[in-house]
Coordinates of C-alpha atoms in Angstrom, one line a residue:
M1 CA 28.3 0.1 36.8
W2 CA 25.5 2.4 35.6
H3 CA 27.9 4.5 33.5
Q4 CA 29.5 1.4 31.9
S5 CA 26.0 0.1 31.0
E6 CA 25.0 3.4 29.5
A7 CA 28.3 3.7 27.5
M8 CA 27.7 0.2 26.1
V9 CA 24.2 1.1 25.0
E10 CA 25.4 4.3 23.5
Q11 CA 28.1 2.5 21.5
E12 CA 25.5 0.1 20.1
L13 CA 23.3 3.1 19.2
L14 CA 26.3 4.7 17.4
S15 CA 26.8 1.5 15.4
Y16 CA 23.2 1.7 14.2
L17 CA 23.3 5.4 13.5
N18 CA 26.3 4.9 11.2
L19 CA 24.3 2.7 8.8
P20 CA 24.3 4.2 5.3
E21 CA 20.5 4.3 5.0
F22 CA 20.5 7.1 7.6
D23 CA 23.0 9.4 5.9
C24 CA 20.2 11.7 4.4
Y25 CA 18.7 12.1 7.9
H26 CA 22.1 12.9 9.4
R27 CA 22.6 15.8 6.9
V28 CA 19.4 17.3 8.3
F29 CA 20.1 16.5 11.9
D30 CA 23.6 18.1 11.5
K31 CA 21.9 21.4 10.7
F32 CA 20.0 21.3 14.0
G33 CA 23.0 20.2 16.1
F34 CA 21.3 17.0 17.4
G35 CA 23.4 14.6 19.4
C36 CA 23.4 10.8 19.0
R37 CA 20.5 10.3 21.5
E38 CA 18.3 12.9 19.9
R39 CA 19.0 11.3 16.5
G40 CA 18.3 7.8 17.7
W41 CA 14.9 8.8 19.2
L42 CA 13.9 10.9 16.2
L43 CA 14.9 8.2 13.7
T44 CA 12.6 5.7 15.6
R45 CA 9.8 8.1 15.0
C46 CA 10.2 9.2 11.4
V47 CA 12.0 6.4 9.4
P48 CA 11.1 5.8 6.6
F49 CA 10.0 9.4 6.1
D50 CA 8.9 9.0 2.5
E51 CA 6.7 6.0 3.1
M52 CA 5.0 7.5 6.2
F53 CA 3.9 10.7 4.5
K54 CA 3.8 9.9 0.7
C55 CA 0.0 9.9 0.4
L56 CA -0.6 12.9 2.6
P57 CA -0.7 16.6 1.7
K58 CA 2.1 18.6 3.5
S59 CA -0.2 20.1 6.1
K60 CA -1.6 16.8 7.2
A61 CA 1.8 15.2 7.1
M62 CA 3.1 17.9 9.4
R63 CA 0.3 17.3 11.9
R64 CA 1.1 13.6 11.8
F65 CA 4.8 14.3 12.3
R66 CA 4.1 16.5 15.3
Q67 CA 2.0 13.7 16.7
L68 CA 4.8 11.2 16.2
C69 CA 7.1 13.7 18.1
G70 CA 4.7 13.8 21.0
L71 CA 3.6 17.4 20.2
G72 CA 0.2 16.7 18.6
A73 CA -2.7 18.6 20.0
T74 CA -6.4 17.6 20.0
Q75 CA -9.3 20.0 20.0
V76 CA -12.3 19.4 22.2
Q77 CA -15.4 21.3 21.5
S78 CA -18.2 21.5 24.0
G79 CA -21.0 23.6 22.7
K80 CA -19.8 27.1 23.6
A81 CA -16.0 26.8 24.1
D82 CA -13.1 25.3 22.2
T83 CA -10.3 24.0 24.4
R84 CA -7.0 22.4 23.6
S85 CA -6.0 19.3 25.5
S86 CA -2.5 18.5 26.6
F87 CA 0.0 17.1 24.1
T88 CA -0.6 13.7 22.5
G89 CA 1.8 11.2 21.0
S90 CA 5.1 9.8 22.1
K91 CA 6.1 11.1 25.6
E92 CA 9.7 9.9 25.0
A93 CA 10.1 11.8 21.8
R94 CA 8.5 14.9 23.4
S95 CA 10.9 14.6 26.3
V96 CA 13.9 14.4 23.9
L97 CA 12.9 17.6 22.0
H98 CA 12.1 19.3 25.3
Q99 CA 15.6 18.4 26.7
F100 CA 17.2 19.7 23.4
V101 CA 15.4 23.0 23.9
V102 CA 16.6 23.2 27.5
R103 CA 20.2 22.0 26.8
A104 CA 20.9 23.6 23.4
V105 CA 18.4 26.3 22.5
E106 CA 18.0 27.8 25.9
R107 CA 21.7 27.8 26.6
G108 CA 22.6 28.7 23.0
T109 CA 25.2 25.9 22.6
H110 CA 24.1 25.0 19.1
R111 CA 24.2 28.5 17.7
E112 CA 27.0 30.4 16.0
Q113 CA 28.8 33.0 18.1
K114 CA 29.1 36.6 17.1
P115 CA 32.7 37.9 16.8
G116 CA 32.1 40.2 19.8
G117 CA 30.6 37.4 21.9
G118 CA 27.1 36.3 22.5
A119 CA 24.9 33.9 20.5
I120 CA 22.8 34.9 17.6
A121 CA 19.5 33.4 16.6
T122 CA 20.1 31.3 13.4
T123 CA 16.9 29.3 13.0
P124 CA 13.2 30.0 13.3
Y125 CA 13.0 28.1 16.6
D126 CA 15.8 30.3 18.0
C127 CA 13.9 33.4 17.2
H128 CA 10.7 31.8 18.6
W129 CA 12.6 31.0 21.9
V130 CA 13.9 34.5 22.2
T131 CA 10.5 36.0 21.5
R132 CA 8.7 33.8 24.0
A133 CA 11.2 33.4 26.8
Y134 CA 12.2 37.0 27.4
H135 CA 10.2 40.0 28.5
K136 CA 12.0 43.3 28.4
G137 CA 15.3 41.7 28.4
N138 CA 14.7 39.4 31.4
K139 CA 14.1 35.7 31.2
V140 CA 10.5 34.7 32.2
S141 CA 9.9 32.1 34.9
G142 CA 7.2 29.6 36.0
A143 CA 4.3 28.9 33.7
A144 CA 5.5 31.5 31.2
L145 CA 8.9 29.7 30.9
K146 CA 7.1 26.3 30.5
A147 CA 4.9 27.8 27.8
A148 CA 8.0 29.2 26.0
R149 CA 9.7 25.8 26.1
N150 CA 6.6 24.0 24.9
A151 CA 6.1 26.5 22.0
T152 CA 9.7 26.3 21.0
S153 CA 9.6 22.5 21.0
R154 CA 6.6 22.7 18.7
K155 CA 8.4 25.1 16.5
L156 CA 11.5 22.9 16.5
A157 CA 9.3 19.9 15.4
E158 CA 7.8 22.0 12.6
T159 CA 11.2 23.2 11.4
L160 CA 12.6 19.7 11.5
F161 CA 9.6 18.4 9.5
K162 CA 10.1 21.1 6.8
A163 CA 13.8 20.2 6.5
L164 CA 13.0 16.5 6.2
W165 CA 10.2 17.2 3.7
D166 CA 12.6 19.2 1.6
M167 CA 15.1 16.4 1.8
R168 CA 12.8 14.0 0.0

């Protein structure tokens, strides 16, 4: 019963995603390899893109977009030390981007394949992932892996923002 309910909700989501007003967003999302669930969550956070960011300079708009994606950071100053708190913003959107990093970026399922086999990094967040998640050819684990996933999620949000900004 659970699978039937989930399938019905996904069919309804697809009917909304197929609306013509989202075509420009889908052109950007296609480049990233987002599935329908990622598209649905991201559209709820950034539509209408132009109206949300039209009065802001690009740097402030990017910070606001990261916040909408659940990847905003706040800075707390206490006299002698600057510390960054945990992520702020939408937990659901952050979870969607994190799952995309685990499912697609980490496993390399969204990347092109070399003729001889093996995935190649094709986007800035791919390169960022490879740089952060591997040390001397071995995949890191524990806190280092978590930090690599978080940093790659932030890079993914920044790259997505730039693509959507250029779409305008």
